[in-house]
Amino acid sequence: MTLILATTTAILVIAVIVLGLRLRKRSKHLSYIHHKMSAILNQGTFERLLVFDSDDQVSQLLKDMNQLLDYAHRAKAGYANQEKEMRNMLSNISHDLKTPLTVVLGYSETLLHSPSLSDQERKAMTEKIQDKAQEVLRLIHSFFDLAKLESGDTELVLSRVNVSELCRLKVLSFYEMLTNLGLHVDLEIPEGDIFVQANEEALDRVLDNLITNAMKYGADGKVLGLSLQHRMGRPVTLQIWDQGIGIPESEHSRVFERMYTLEDSRNRLYQGSGLGLTITKRLVERMGGDIDVHSVPYQRTVFSVILKAW
């Protein structure tokens, strides 16, 4: 009986000692976590916590905390990029508004202080003021449209849209402008109707933006192409292409950024607000589609829109 009691006591003592050592070790680990986290928060660094294998629960806690730190790191990096983008956006907005307004003020001042101007000269200046005022208005509308799209306030109701017919009508509406630019139109639209899941007004604007973009930057190539492809059970692919000055490969990922003007990658002589392609991308995404660009300068610059078939 005494032997059993002694053995039991020894086991209990050993268990207490082992438990104490474990608690001491865990306390040490928790103290490490506390000090390390305090240092990370105070110094704003994104170090990771050392994961201990000896304690499964503490190890899992450390892994979870490292995941949280990774998330915080990505969030901070995203915020920093967004802040930089906003600064660039404000700078570009200021520049884009300042340029036409300066022209408006210059012509209006001339009209006010130059009584000797002929009627023809006054008419020409008034027309230029009108053009620049319209340019400012279009730019402001673009800012508001993009803001509404990115805030999610604008709901796009998707329905069955005849994309082949919409493409034909859109090219027809641009016919006079294309002819004046000397652009040959290369159409590849199947005879039968093709239907997609989309918002007709949004898709019309996507086509408008992409065709206008191709006319602006691809006029040198003297051709504008539009193709529509669909295979049974597959999404519908809409492509608009040109053979103009193109976009360097290093810039492909940037053309859809807010306020990124294509003259940065193509030519400083080309002017643009840098919002058209951004709005286009947002509209395509809101319709459940995707858009990308591939360009070989002076060979083929193609914007591909992928939409769900109806």
Coordinates of C-alpha atoms in Angstrom, one line a residue:
M1 CA 0.0 0.0 0.0
T2 CA 2.8 2.3 0.9
L3 CA 4.6 1.5 -2.4
I4 CA 1.4 2.3 -4.4
L5 CA 1.0 5.6 -2.5
A6 CA 4.7 6.5 -3.1
T7 CA 4.4 5.6 -6.8
T8 CA 1.2 7.6 -7.2
T9 CA 2.8 10.6 -5.4
A10 CA 5.9 10.4 -7.6
I11 CA 3.7 10.3 -10.8
L12 CA 1.7 13.3 -9.6
V13 CA 4.9 15.2 -8.8
I14 CA 6.4 14.4 -12.2
A15 CA 3.1 15.4 -13.8
V16 CA 3.1 18.7 -11.9
I17 CA 6.7 19.3 -12.9
V18 CA 6.0 18.5 -16.6
L19 CA 2.9 20.7 -16.5
G20 CA 4.8 23.5 -14.8
L21 CA 7.6 23.3 -17.5
R22 CA 5.0 23.4 -20.2
L23 CA 3.2 26.4 -18.6
R24 CA 6.6 28.1 -18.2
K25 CA 7.4 27.4 -21.8
R26 CA 4.0 28.6 -23.0
S27 CA 4.3 31.7 -20.9
K28 CA 7.7 32.3 -22.5
H29 CA 6.1 31.9 -25.9
L30 CA 3.3 34.2 -25.1
S31 CA 5.7 36.8 -23.8
Y32 CA 7.6 36.6 -27.0
I33 CA 4.4 37.0 -29.0
H34 CA 3.5 40.1 -26.9
H35 CA 6.8 41.8 -27.3
K36 CA 7.2 41.0 -30.9
M37 CA 3.7 42.2 -31.8
S38 CA 4.3 45.4 -29.8
A39 CA 7.5 46.0 -31.7
I40 CA 5.7 45.4 -35.1
L41 CA 2.9 47.7 -34.2
N42 CA 5.1 50.5 -32.8
Q43 CA 7.7 50.4 -35.6
G44 CA 5.2 49.8 -38.4
T45 CA 7.2 46.9 -39.7
F46 CA 5.9 43.7 -41.3
E47 CA 8.1 41.1 -39.7
R48 CA 6.7 37.6 -39.2
L49 CA 6.5 35.7 -35.9
L50 CA 8.7 32.7 -35.3
V51 CA 6.5 29.5 -35.3
F52 CA 7.2 27.0 -32.5
D53 CA 6.7 23.3 -33.2
S54 CA 6.7 22.2 -29.6
D55 CA 3.2 23.4 -28.8
D56 CA 0.4 22.7 -31.4
Q57 CA -2.0 25.3 -30.0
V58 CA 0.6 28.1 -29.8
S59 CA 1.9 27.1 -33.2
Q60 CA -1.5 27.4 -34.8
L61 CA -2.0 30.8 -33.1
L62 CA 1.3 32.0 -34.5
K63 CA 0.3 30.8 -38.0
D64 CA -3.0 32.6 -37.8
M65 CA -1.3 35.8 -36.6
N66 CA 1.2 35.6 -39.5
Q67 CA -1.7 35.3 -41.9
L68 CA -3.2 38.4 -40.3
L69 CA 0.1 40.2 -40.6
D70 CA 0.2 39.2 -44.3
Y71 CA -3.3 40.6 -44.8
A72 CA -2.4 43.8 -43.0
H73 CA 0.8 44.1 -45.2
R74 CA -1.2 43.7 -48.4
A75 CA -3.9 46.1 -47.2
K76 CA -1.3 48.7 -46.4
A77 CA 0.5 48.3 -49.7
G78 CA -2.8 48.5 -51.5
Y79 CA -3.7 51.7 -49.6
A80 CA -0.3 53.2 -50.4
N81 CA -0.8 52.4 -54.1
Q82 CA -4.3 53.8 -54.0
E83 CA -3.1 57.0 -52.3
K84 CA -0.4 57.4 -54.9
E85 CA -3.0 56.7 -57.7
M86 CA -5.3 59.3 -56.2
R87 CA -2.5 61.9 -56.1
N88 CA -1.7 61.2 -59.7
M89 CA -5.4 61.3 -60.5
L90 CA -5.9 64.7 -58.9
S91 CA -2.9 66.0 -60.7
N92 CA -4.1 64.7 -64.1
I93 CA -7.7 66.0 -63.4
S94 CA -6.2 69.4 -62.7
H95 CA -4.1 69.3 -65.9
D96 CA -7.0 68.0 -68.1
L97 CA -9.4 70.7 -66.8
K98 CA -6.8 73.5 -66.9
T99 CA -5.8 73.0 -70.5
P100 CA -9.3 73.6 -72.2
L101 CA -10.3 76.2 -69.6
T102 CA -7.1 78.2 -70.3
V103 CA -8.1 78.2 -74.0
V104 CA -11.6 79.3 -73.1
L105 CA -10.3 82.2 -71.0
G106 CA -7.8 83.2 -73.6
Y107 CA -10.4 83.4 -76.4
S108 CA -13.0 85.1 -74.2
E109 CA -10.5 87.7 -73.1
T110 CA -9.6 88.4 -76.8
L111 CA -13.3 88.7 -77.6
L112 CA -13.8 91.2 -74.7
H113 CA -10.8 93.4 -75.4
S114 CA -10.5 93.3 -79.1
P115 CA -13.3 95.3 -80.7
S116 CA -11.6 95.4 -84.1
L117 CA -12.1 91.7 -84.7
S118 CA -14.2 90.8 -87.7
D119 CA -17.4 88.9 -87.4
Q120 CA -15.7 85.8 -89.0
E121 CA -12.9 85.9 -86.4
R122 CA -15.4 86.3 -83.6
K123 CA -17.4 83.4 -84.9
A124 CA -14.3 81.2 -85.1
M125 CA -13.3 82.0 -81.6
T126 CA -16.8 81.4 -80.2
E127 CA -16.8 78.0 -81.9
K128 CA -13.5 77.1 -80.3
I129 CA -14.8 78.2 -76.9
Q130 CA -17.9 76.0 -77.4
D131 CA -15.7 73.0 -78.4
K132 CA -13.5 73.4 -75.3
A133 CA -16.4 73.9 -73.0
Q134 CA -17.9 70.7 -74.4
E135 CA -14.6 69.0 -73.8
V136 CA -14.6 70.0 -70.1
L137 CA -18.2 68.8 -69.8
R138 CA -17.4 65.4 -71.3
L139 CA -14.4 65.1 -68.9
I140 CA -16.5 65.9 -65.9
H141 CA -19.2 63.4 -66.9
S142 CA -16.4 60.8 -67.2
F143 CA -15.2 61.5 -63.7
F144 CA -18.7 61.1 -62.3
D145 CA -19.4 57.9 -64.4
L146 CA -16.2 56.3 -63.1
A147 CA -17.0 57.3 -59.5
K148 CA -20.5 55.8 -59.7
L149 CA -19.1 52.6 -61.2
E150 CA -16.4 52.1 -58.6
S151 CA -18.8 52.9 -55.7
G152 CA -21.2 50.3 -56.9
D153 CA -24.1 52.7 -56.8
T154 CA -25.0 52.0 -60.4
E155 CA -26.9 48.8 -60.9
L156 CA -26.6 47.2 -64.3
V157 CA -29.6 45.1 -65.2
L158 CA -28.4 42.2 -67.5
S159 CA -30.6 40.9 -70.2
R160 CA -30.5 39.1 -73.6
V161 CA -28.7 41.4 -76.0
N162 CA -28.2 40.9 -79.7
V163 CA -24.5 41.8 -79.9
S164 CA -24.1 41.1 -83.6
E165 CA -26.8 43.6 -84.5
L166 CA -25.4 46.1 -81.9
C167 CA -22.0 45.9 -83.5
R168 CA -23.4 46.5 -87.0
L169 CA -25.3 49.5 -85.9
K170 CA -22.3 50.9 -84.0
V171 CA -20.0 50.7 -87.0
L172 CA -22.7 52.3 -89.2
S173 CA -22.9 55.2 -86.7
F174 CA -19.2 55.8 -87.1
Y175 CA -19.1 55.4 -90.8
E176 CA -18.8 59.1 -91.7
M177 CA -16.0 59.6 -89.2
L178 CA -14.1 56.5 -90.3
T179 CA -14.4 57.6 -94.0
N180 CA -13.1 61.1 -93.2
L181 CA -10.1 59.5 -91.5
G182 CA -9.5 57.2 -94.5
L183 CA -9.9 54.1 -92.4
H184 CA -10.9 50.8 -94.1
V185 CA -13.3 48.8 -91.9
D186 CA -12.7 45.0 -91.6
L187 CA -15.8 43.3 -90.3
E188 CA -16.0 39.7 -89.2
I189 CA -19.6 39.2 -87.9
P190 CA -21.4 35.9 -88.5
E191 CA -24.6 36.1 -90.5
G192 CA -26.7 34.6 -87.7
D193 CA -27.6 36.6 -84.6
I194 CA -25.4 36.2 -81.5
F195 CA -26.9 36.9 -78.1
V196 CA -25.0 37.7 -74.9
Q197 CA -25.9 38.3 -71.3
A198 CA -25.2 42.0 -70.9
N199 CA -26.6 45.5 -70.4
E200 CA -27.4 47.0 -73.8
E201 CA -26.6 50.6 -72.8
A202 CA -23.3 49.6 -71.1
L203 CA -22.3 47.4 -74.0
D204 CA -23.0 50.2 -76.4
R205 CA -20.7 52.4 -74.5
V206 CA -18.0 49.7 -74.4
L207 CA -18.1 49.6 -78.2
D208 CA -18.2 53.3 -78.4
N209 CA -15.1 53.7 -76.2
L210 CA -13.1 50.9 -78.0
I211 CA -13.9 52.1 -81.5
T212 CA -13.1 55.8 -80.5
N213 CA -9.8 54.6 -79.0
A214 CA -8.9 52.6 -82.1
M215 CA -9.7 55.6 -84.3
K216 CA -7.6 58.0 -82.1
Y217 CA -4.5 55.8 -81.8
G218 CA -4.7 53.5 -84.8
A219 CA -5.5 55.9 -87.6
D220 CA -1.9 55.6 -89.0
G221 CA -2.6 52.0 -89.8
K222 CA -5.5 53.0 -92.1
V223 CA -7.6 50.0 -90.9
L224 CA -10.0 49.3 -88.1
G225 CA -11.2 45.8 -87.5
L226 CA -14.2 44.4 -85.5
S227 CA -14.7 40.6 -85.2
L228 CA -17.3 38.6 -83.3
Q229 CA -16.7 34.9 -82.5
H230 CA -18.8 32.3 -80.8
R231 CA -18.6 28.6 -80.4
M232 CA -21.4 26.5 -78.9
G233 CA -21.0 26.2 -75.2
R234 CA -18.3 28.9 -75.1
P235 CA -18.3 32.6 -74.2
V236 CA -18.6 35.2 -77.0
T237 CA -15.4 37.0 -78.0
L238 CA -15.6 40.6 -79.3
Q239 CA -12.4 42.1 -80.7
I240 CA -11.7 45.6 -81.9
W241 CA -8.3 46.1 -83.5
D242 CA -6.1 48.5 -85.4
Q243 CA -2.6 48.6 -87.0
G244 CA -1.5 51.9 -85.6
I245 CA 1.3 53.0 -83.3
G246 CA 0.4 50.3 -80.7
I247 CA 1.3 49.9 -77.1
P248 CA 4.7 48.6 -75.8
E249 CA 4.4 45.2 -74.1
S250 CA 5.6 46.6 -70.8
E251 CA 2.6 49.0 -70.8
H252 CA -0.1 46.4 -71.5
S253 CA -1.0 45.9 -67.8
R254 CA -1.4 49.7 -67.3
V255 CA -3.7 50.8 -70.0
F256 CA -6.8 50.2 -67.9
E257 CA -5.5 52.1 -64.9
R258 CA -7.4 55.2 -63.8
M259 CA -6.0 58.4 -65.4
Y260 CA -3.3 56.5 -67.2
T261 CA -3.1 58.3 -70.5
L262 CA -2.2 56.3 -73.6
E263 CA 0.2 59.0 -74.8
D264 CA 2.5 57.9 -72.0
S265 CA 3.0 54.6 -73.9
R266 CA 2.3 55.7 -77.4
N267 CA 3.1 59.2 -78.3
R268 CA 3.0 62.5 -76.4
L269 CA 1.1 64.1 -79.3
Y270 CA -1.9 61.9 -78.6
Q271 CA -4.3 63.4 -76.0
G272 CA -6.7 61.6 -73.8
S273 CA -8.3 61.8 -70.3
G274 CA -7.2 58.4 -69.3
L275 CA -10.7 57.4 -68.2
G276 CA -12.2 55.8 -71.3
L277 CA -10.5 52.4 -71.0
T278 CA -10.9 52.4 -67.3
I279 CA -14.7 52.9 -67.6
T280 CA -14.8 50.3 -70.3
K281 CA -13.1 47.7 -68.1
R282 CA -15.4 48.5 -65.2
L283 CA -18.5 48.1 -67.4
V284 CA -17.3 44.8 -68.8
E285 CA -16.6 43.4 -65.4
R286 CA -19.9 44.6 -64.1
M287 CA -21.5 42.5 -66.9
G288 CA -19.6 39.5 -65.7
G289 CA -17.1 39.6 -68.6
D290 CA -13.4 40.2 -69.0
I291 CA -11.2 42.4 -71.2
D292 CA -7.6 42.4 -72.2
V293 CA -5.2 43.9 -74.7
H294 CA -2.5 42.6 -76.9
S295 CA -0.4 44.8 -79.1
V296 CA 2.5 44.6 -81.6
P297 CA 3.2 48.2 -82.7
Y298 CA 2.2 48.9 -86.4
Q299 CA 1.1 45.3 -86.8
R300 CA -2.0 44.7 -84.6
T301 CA -3.3 46.2 -81.4
V302 CA -6.4 44.3 -80.3
F303 CA -8.8 44.7 -77.4
S304 CA -10.7 41.5 -76.6
V305 CA -14.0 41.5 -74.7
I306 CA -15.2 38.2 -73.4
L307 CA -18.9 38.0 -72.5
K308 CA -21.2 35.2 -71.4
A309 CA -23.4 33.8 -74.2
W310 CA -27.1 33.9 -73.6

